Amino acid sequence: MAPRQRLTVVSAAIAAALTLGGCAPGPSGIESESTAASATPRATDAGSPTHTPIPPTQTSEAPVTETSITITVNDTTVTGVLRASAATASLLEQLPLELSFADFGGQEKIAALPAPLALDGMPSGSSAEPGTIGYYAPDQALVLYYDTVGYYNGIIPLGTFDDVATVRDAPAFTGTLTAN
């Protein structure tokens, strides 16, 4: 075989090997993602299923996990957030509310709600840290905790508020609770 003919045969063999090697499965017999993505489509046997990737569904809105609220305490606006739950959903349905808050036990301000809150999926009780907005189920009351309260059955945490000192230092007050 002449050198020029040998070079042509070797070049053709290398080209064929590279072409076939690019479409060959990886070492374990499974095509890699890059090999599968770059492979040209092939006809399949009539009996073998084909795999058509389905693009992921995109949603335009993220689920709401918190709702901003304001509570008027005398002439001061206190802001807070309610975490998404069955109880907060039923509270939000009642807003806006004008509530009469009174001090209870030197640790919280409490106000009766006009309707009970849903308790689906809520704990049977909890403790509360300063700045917690809670629902006290036995009294059907909204509670603004300004001091630490240990675990009690019936305390349902709903969210948090930011101005603990204003709530703590306020005498009994009528305040408006609104969602923003």
XYZ file of N, CA and C in Angstrom:
540
model
N 0.839 -1.153 0.000
C 0.000 0.000 0.000
C 0.898 1.235 0.000
N 0.556 2.203 -0.831
C 1.364 3.412 -0.953
C 1.153 4.281 0.278
N 2.150 5.090 0.653
C 2.026 5.929 1.837
C 0.817 6.853 1.765
N 0.527 7.387 0.609
C -0.605 8.307 0.492
C -1.917 7.541 0.700
N -2.014 6.320 0.146
C -3.193 5.487 0.300
C -3.356 5.069 1.766
N -2.215 4.735 2.443
C -2.226 4.339 3.842
C -2.733 5.510 4.705
N -2.303 6.740 4.430
C -2.720 7.930 5.170
C -4.227 8.147 5.017
N -4.765 7.932 3.833
C -6.193 8.093 3.591
C -6.991 7.054 4.366
N -6.538 5.791 4.379
C -7.230 4.723 5.107
C -7.189 4.998 6.610
N -6.027 5.409 7.146
C -5.887 5.707 8.577
C -6.761 6.896 8.947
N -6.774 7.941 8.121
C -7.605 9.121 8.389
C -9.076 8.745 8.412
N -9.513 7.909 7.470
C -10.907 7.470 7.419
C -11.253 6.644 8.654
N -10.334 5.784 9.103
C -10.567 4.956 10.289
C -10.681 5.825 11.537
N -9.825 6.840 11.662
C -9.875 7.745 12.826
C -11.179 8.529 12.814
N -11.578 9.051 11.659
C -12.821 9.808 11.558
C -14.011 8.936 11.933
N -14.024 7.690 11.461
C -15.119 6.773 11.785
C -15.142 6.470 13.277
N -13.977 6.257 13.874
C -13.901 5.954 15.304
C -14.386 7.134 16.136
N -13.997 8.351 15.758
C -14.440 9.534 16.499
C -15.939 9.741 16.365
N -16.483 9.544 15.183
C -17.919 9.708 14.975
C -18.704 8.693 15.786
N -18.315 7.435 15.729
C -19.016 6.393 16.475
C -18.772 6.516 17.967
N -17.591 6.916 18.374
C -17.264 7.056 19.798
C -18.069 8.160 20.452
N -18.419 9.230 19.707
C -19.211 10.324 20.258
C -20.624 9.902 20.584
N -21.151 8.876 19.943
C -22.520 8.422 20.172
C -22.574 7.183 21.042
N -21.425 6.680 21.431
C -21.395 5.437 22.199
C -21.769 5.702 23.640
N -22.379 4.718 24.298
C -22.690 4.864 25.715
C -21.411 4.983 26.530
N -21.549 5.537 27.744
C -20.415 5.667 28.659
C -19.951 4.317 29.128
N -18.978 4.305 30.057
C -18.366 3.064 30.492
C -19.338 2.065 31.095
N -20.432 2.506 31.699
C -21.347 1.554 32.320
C -22.494 1.187 31.397
N -22.424 1.638 30.133
C -23.493 1.317 29.197
C -24.601 2.353 29.220
N -24.462 3.401 30.032
C -25.470 4.447 30.137
C -24.908 5.696 29.484
N -25.701 6.331 28.640
C -25.220 7.541 27.996
C -25.126 8.655 29.026
N -24.072 9.452 28.938
C -23.951 10.605 29.826
C -24.899 11.679 29.332
N -25.166 12.692 30.177
C -26.065 13.757 29.783
C -25.534 14.489 28.571
N -24.220 14.747 28.523
C -23.665 15.478 27.389
C -23.735 14.646 26.124
N -23.529 13.339 26.214
C -23.620 12.475 25.041
C -25.065 12.406 24.574
N -26.005 12.248 25.504
C -27.411 12.134 25.141
C -27.915 13.435 24.539
N -27.465 14.569 25.056
C -27.937 15.851 24.565
C -27.389 16.157 23.185
N -26.160 15.692 22.873
C -25.555 16.022 21.590
C -25.797 14.955 20.534
N -26.368 13.833 20.901
C -26.599 12.752 19.937
C -27.684 13.169 18.960
N -27.513 12.764 17.719
C -28.536 13.062 16.725
C -29.679 12.085 16.896
N -30.915 12.525 16.619
C -32.055 11.626 16.787
C -31.923 10.417 15.875
N -32.359 9.262 16.378
C -32.308 8.019 15.613
C -33.701 7.434 15.562
N -33.944 6.682 14.507
C -35.213 5.970 14.409
C -35.203 4.867 15.447
N -36.346 4.608 16.057
C -36.440 3.548 17.056
C -37.248 2.405 16.490
N -37.103 1.259 17.125
C -37.911 0.117 16.731
C -39.362 0.466 17.004
N -40.262 -0.086 16.228
C -41.680 0.193 16.402
C -42.154 -0.179 17.793
N -41.563 -1.204 18.420
C -42.015 -1.660 19.724
C -41.331 -0.970 20.887
N -40.271 -0.194 20.672
C -39.570 0.404 21.806
C -40.078 1.819 22.058
N -40.309 2.168 23.324
C -40.839 3.488 23.647
C -39.766 4.557 23.448
N -40.209 5.763 23.165
C -39.287 6.891 23.065
C -39.472 7.761 24.294
N -38.430 8.467 24.669
C -38.480 9.346 25.839
C -38.476 10.782 25.356
N -39.538 11.500 25.644
C -39.613 12.907 25.297
C -39.610 13.698 26.594
N -38.541 14.484 26.834
C -38.504 15.244 28.076
C -39.644 16.260 28.121
N -40.241 16.426 29.304
C -41.314 17.388 29.511
C -40.719 18.561 30.276
N -40.850 19.781 29.739
C -40.273 20.924 30.453
C -40.988 21.139 31.777
N -40.258 21.605 32.808
C -40.886 21.833 34.105
C -41.932 22.938 34.008
N -42.982 22.800 34.800
C -44.021 23.812 34.841
C -43.503 24.995 35.638
N -43.676 26.166 35.108
C -43.226 27.359 35.813
C -44.439 28.076 36.367
N -44.341 28.505 37.613
C -45.413 29.275 38.212
C -44.975 30.726 38.264
N -45.915 31.611 38.101
C -45.576 33.025 38.081
C -45.549 33.622 39.482
N -46.151 32.953 40.453
C -46.188 33.496 41.800
C -45.692 32.467 42.803
N -44.900 32.941 43.770
C -44.456 32.083 44.864
C -45.581 32.027 45.895
N -45.706 30.936 46.629
C -46.753 30.871 47.645
C -46.501 31.914 48.737
N -47.581 32.484 49.231
C -47.474 33.491 50.282
C -47.212 32.782 51.600
N -46.136 33.167 52.278
C -45.816 32.544 53.555
C -45.974 33.514 54.719
N -46.025 34.805 54.439
C -46.207 35.812 55.482
C -47.083 36.937 54.950
N -47.832 37.560 55.859
C -48.635 38.731 55.525
C -48.253 39.838 56.481
N -47.919 41.001 55.947
C -47.586 42.159 56.781
C -48.865 42.744 57.357
N -48.775 43.173 58.608
C -49.925 43.778 59.283
C -49.481 45.034 60.016
N -50.465 45.857 60.397
C -50.214 46.979 61.299
C -51.255 46.937 62.410
N -50.821 47.379 63.576
C -51.690 47.473 64.744
C -51.506 48.882 65.288
N -52.600 49.625 65.437
C -52.465 50.946 66.045
C -52.537 50.782 67.552
N -51.554 51.358 68.215
C -51.492 51.342 69.678
C -51.471 52.803 70.093
N -52.647 53.300 70.514
C -52.826 54.724 70.773
C -52.452 55.489 69.506
N -51.441 56.333 69.520
C -51.068 57.092 68.321
C -49.885 56.484 67.582
N -49.475 55.283 67.939
C -48.303 54.647 67.335
C -48.733 53.464 66.474
N -48.072 53.329 65.332
C -48.327 52.179 64.457
C -47.248 51.136 64.703
N -47.669 49.947 65.066
C -46.764 48.814 65.284
C -46.930 47.890 64.079
N -45.809 47.477 63.499
C -45.877 46.577 62.345
C -45.574 45.150 62.776
N -46.042 44.225 61.988
C -45.788 42.817 62.277
C -46.021 41.968 61.044
N -45.847 40.668 61.210
C -46.112 39.704 60.141
C -46.873 38.518 60.722
N -47.770 37.988 59.927
C -48.482 36.760 60.274
C -47.968 35.668 59.353
N -47.581 34.524 59.936
C -47.128 33.373 59.140
C -48.354 32.622 58.611
N -48.241 32.105 57.403
C -49.358 31.408 56.760
C -49.762 30.169 57.550
N -51.039 30.071 57.891
C -51.607 28.900 58.572
C -53.124 29.006 58.472
N -53.804 27.960 58.879
C -55.270 27.991 58.890
C -55.773 29.078 59.834
N -55.119 29.219 60.986
C -55.541 30.225 61.967
C -55.361 31.637 61.419
N -54.210 31.918 60.810
C -53.996 33.272 60.288
C -54.913 33.552 59.098
N -55.193 32.543 58.288
C -56.119 32.746 57.164
C -57.492 33.162 57.682
N -57.960 32.520 58.750
C -59.274 32.887 59.284
C -59.236 34.242 59.989
N -58.086 34.624 60.546
C -57.952 35.969 61.126
C -57.972 37.019 60.013
N -57.228 36.774 58.941
C -57.176 37.732 57.831
C -58.554 37.967 57.216
N -59.411 36.949 57.222
C -60.775 37.101 56.701
C -61.591 38.083 57.541
N -61.219 38.271 58.809
C -61.955 39.162 59.705
C -61.463 40.611 59.641
N -60.307 40.844 59.019
C -59.701 42.181 59.019
C -60.389 43.105 58.024
N -60.355 44.413 58.319
C -59.762 45.085 59.476
C -60.647 44.913 60.706
N -59.992 44.936 61.857
C -60.688 44.785 63.134
C -60.301 45.912 64.078
N -61.268 46.405 64.803
C -60.992 47.325 65.901
C -61.141 46.509 67.177
N -60.043 46.403 67.939
C -60.008 45.534 69.116
C -59.658 46.323 70.366
N -60.256 45.936 71.491
C -59.949 46.552 72.787
C -58.980 45.654 73.535
N -57.732 46.122 73.691
C -56.681 45.357 74.360
C -56.579 45.768 75.825
N -56.371 44.784 76.686
C -56.144 45.018 78.114
C -54.921 44.216 78.539
N -54.252 44.682 79.583
C -53.084 43.964 80.083
C -53.539 42.705 80.820
N -52.753 41.651 80.680
C -53.047 40.419 81.396
C -51.753 39.857 81.956
N -51.683 39.745 83.267
C -50.569 39.092 83.945
C -49.227 39.790 83.838
N -49.194 41.039 83.405
C -47.921 41.741 83.283
C -47.004 41.128 82.230
N -47.592 40.431 81.251
C -46.775 39.796 80.212
C -47.374 39.881 78.808
N -48.621 40.334 78.713
C -49.296 40.342 77.413
C -50.456 41.313 77.404
N -50.832 41.733 76.182
C -52.065 42.492 75.957
C -52.986 41.538 75.215
N -54.257 41.506 75.633
C -55.192 40.526 75.093
C -56.482 41.222 74.666
N -57.071 40.767 73.545
C -58.318 41.333 73.026
C -59.188 40.210 72.476
N -60.484 40.260 72.801
C -61.432 39.250 72.306
C -61.670 39.450 70.814
N -61.695 38.340 70.074
C -61.999 38.369 68.642
C -63.491 38.112 68.435
N -64.081 38.666 67.387
C -65.513 38.448 67.157
C -65.865 37.026 66.729
N -64.907 36.297 66.156
C -65.169 34.923 65.703
C -63.935 34.072 65.986
N -64.134 32.789 66.269
C -62.977 31.915 66.530
C -62.133 31.713 65.270
N -60.872 31.344 65.474
C -59.967 31.064 64.362
C -59.918 29.566 64.100
N -59.696 29.198 62.863
C -59.547 27.787 62.486
C -58.270 27.245 63.112
N -58.320 26.039 63.619
C -57.157 25.444 64.285
C -56.596 24.240 63.535
N -57.036 24.009 62.302
C -56.544 22.878 61.504
C -55.031 22.937 61.370
N -54.351 21.872 61.777
C -52.900 21.785 61.643
C -52.116 22.603 62.649
N -52.784 23.206 63.595
C -52.106 24.044 64.587
C -51.743 23.199 65.808
N -50.684 23.611 66.540
C -50.316 22.871 67.748
C -51.377 23.067 68.833
N -51.424 22.154 69.789
C -52.409 22.285 70.871
C -51.984 23.319 71.898
N -50.723 23.689 71.882
C -50.213 24.689 72.809
C -48.821 25.107 72.416
N -48.306 26.120 73.104
C -46.977 26.639 72.795
C -46.523 27.546 73.930
N -45.301 28.004 73.828
C -44.804 29.082 74.671
C -44.758 30.315 73.781
N -44.431 31.476 74.357
C -44.361 32.699 73.552
C -43.224 33.575 74.052
N -42.487 34.122 73.108
C -41.406 35.059 73.404
C -41.926 36.480 73.213
N -41.248 37.476 73.784
C -41.651 38.863 73.532
C -41.681 39.141 72.027
N -42.730 39.822 71.583
C -42.879 40.119 70.163
C -43.704 39.092 69.415
N -44.257 38.106 70.118
C -45.099 37.090 69.475
C -46.545 37.574 69.399
N -47.154 37.382 68.238
C -48.598 37.561 68.089
C -49.184 36.161 68.215
N -50.142 36.011 69.118
C -50.710 34.689 69.331
C -52.221 34.715 69.398
N -52.764 33.533 69.395
C -54.201 33.333 69.581
C -54.339 32.437 70.790
N -55.159 32.864 71.759
C -55.417 32.017 72.914
C -56.802 31.414 72.700
N -56.810 30.167 72.243
C -58.041 29.500 71.816
C -59.122 29.417 72.900
N -58.784 29.086 74.173
C -59.858 28.971 75.168
C -60.665 30.260 75.358
N -60.027 31.418 75.163
C -60.730 32.694 75.329
C -61.094 33.354 73.998
N -60.772 32.706 72.882
C -61.011 33.266 71.547
C -60.439 34.680 71.482
N -59.140 34.796 71.838
C -58.526 36.115 71.967
C -57.217 36.233 71.196
N -56.981 37.434 70.665
C -55.708 37.775 70.046
C -54.802 38.295 71.151
N -53.548 37.850 71.155
C -52.625 38.207 72.234
C -51.342 38.779 71.644
N -50.886 39.900 72.225
C -49.595 40.495 71.887
C -48.697 40.282 73.100
N -47.740 39.386 72.989
C -46.862 39.046 74.114
C -45.696 40.030 74.168
N -45.514 40.670 75.337
C -44.375 41.571 75.514
C -43.375 41.026 76.523
N -43.653 39.872 77.097
C -42.729 39.192 78.001
C -42.798 37.693 77.686
N -41.816 36.956 78.153
C -41.774 35.515 77.908
C -42.881 34.818 78.691
N -43.587 33.922 78.020
C -44.638 33.122 78.647
C -44.295 31.662 78.382
N -44.315 30.851 79.443
C -44.038 29.424 79.296
C -45.149 28.715 78.539
N -44.952 27.431 78.316
C -45.901 26.621 77.555
C -47.270 26.578 78.243
N -48.316 26.813 77.441
C -49.702 26.648 77.888
C -50.483 26.003 76.759
N -51.374 25.074 77.115
C -52.316 24.567 76.121
C -53.197 25.729 75.692
N -53.423 25.857 74.405
C -54.290 26.916 73.893
C -53.551 28.081 73.271
N -52.245 28.246 73.570
C -51.471 29.309 72.916
C -51.124 28.837 71.507
N -51.544 29.621 70.525
C -51.276 29.316 69.117
C -50.485 30.489 68.537
N -49.188 30.309 68.249
C -48.410 31.403 67.651
C -48.895 31.700 66.227
N -49.080 32.993 65.933
C -49.546 33.409 64.611
C -48.492 34.187 63.839
N -47.621 34.891 64.563
C -46.628 35.730 63.895
C -45.843 36.533 64.908
N -45.308 37.660 64.459
C -44.486 38.510 65.328
C -44.807 39.983 65.071
N -44.490 40.816 66.072
C -44.586 42.268 65.908
C -43.270 42.878 66.352
N -43.016 44.122 65.907
C -41.683 44.684 66.079
C -41.473 45.628 67.256
N -42.468 46.284 67.766
C -42.253 47.312 68.796
C -42.775 46.838 70.153
N -42.000 45.978 70.776
C -42.403 45.372 72.053
C -42.603 46.442 73.124
N -41.725 47.438 73.186
C -41.805 48.478 74.225
C -43.111 49.263 74.126
N -43.545 49.613 72.930
C -44.797 50.365 72.767
C -45.978 49.554 73.283
N -46.031 48.286 72.950
C -47.128 47.429 73.414
C -47.061 47.266 74.931
N -45.876 47.001 75.456
C -45.708 46.795 76.900
C -46.121 48.039 77.686
N -45.683 49.212 77.231
C -45.884 50.444 77.993
C -47.259 51.069 77.810
N -48.047 50.602 76.872
C -49.368 51.184 76.627
C -50.353 50.724 77.691
N -51.153 51.676 78.212
C -52.254 51.234 79.076
C -53.293 50.549 78.180
N -54.404 50.135 78.738
C -55.455 49.525 77.916
C -55.731 50.445 76.725
N -55.936 49.851 75.553
C -56.136 50.671 74.355
C -57.049 49.962 73.369
N -57.672 50.771 72.505
C -58.420 50.233 71.377
C -57.557 50.460 70.150
N -57.269 49.386 69.450
C -56.393 49.477 68.286
C -57.022 48.825 67.073
N -56.577 49.274 65.917
C -57.062 48.704 64.662
C -55.997 47.787 64.090
N -56.408 46.592 63.729
C -55.522 45.590 63.129
C -55.885 45.497 61.649
N -54.894 45.760 60.778
C -55.124 45.706 59.338
C -54.012 44.929 58.651
N -54.353 44.342 57.518
C -53.351 43.672 56.675
C -52.864 44.686 55.656
N -51.596 44.602 55.328
C -51.026 45.534 54.338
C -51.009 44.911 52.970
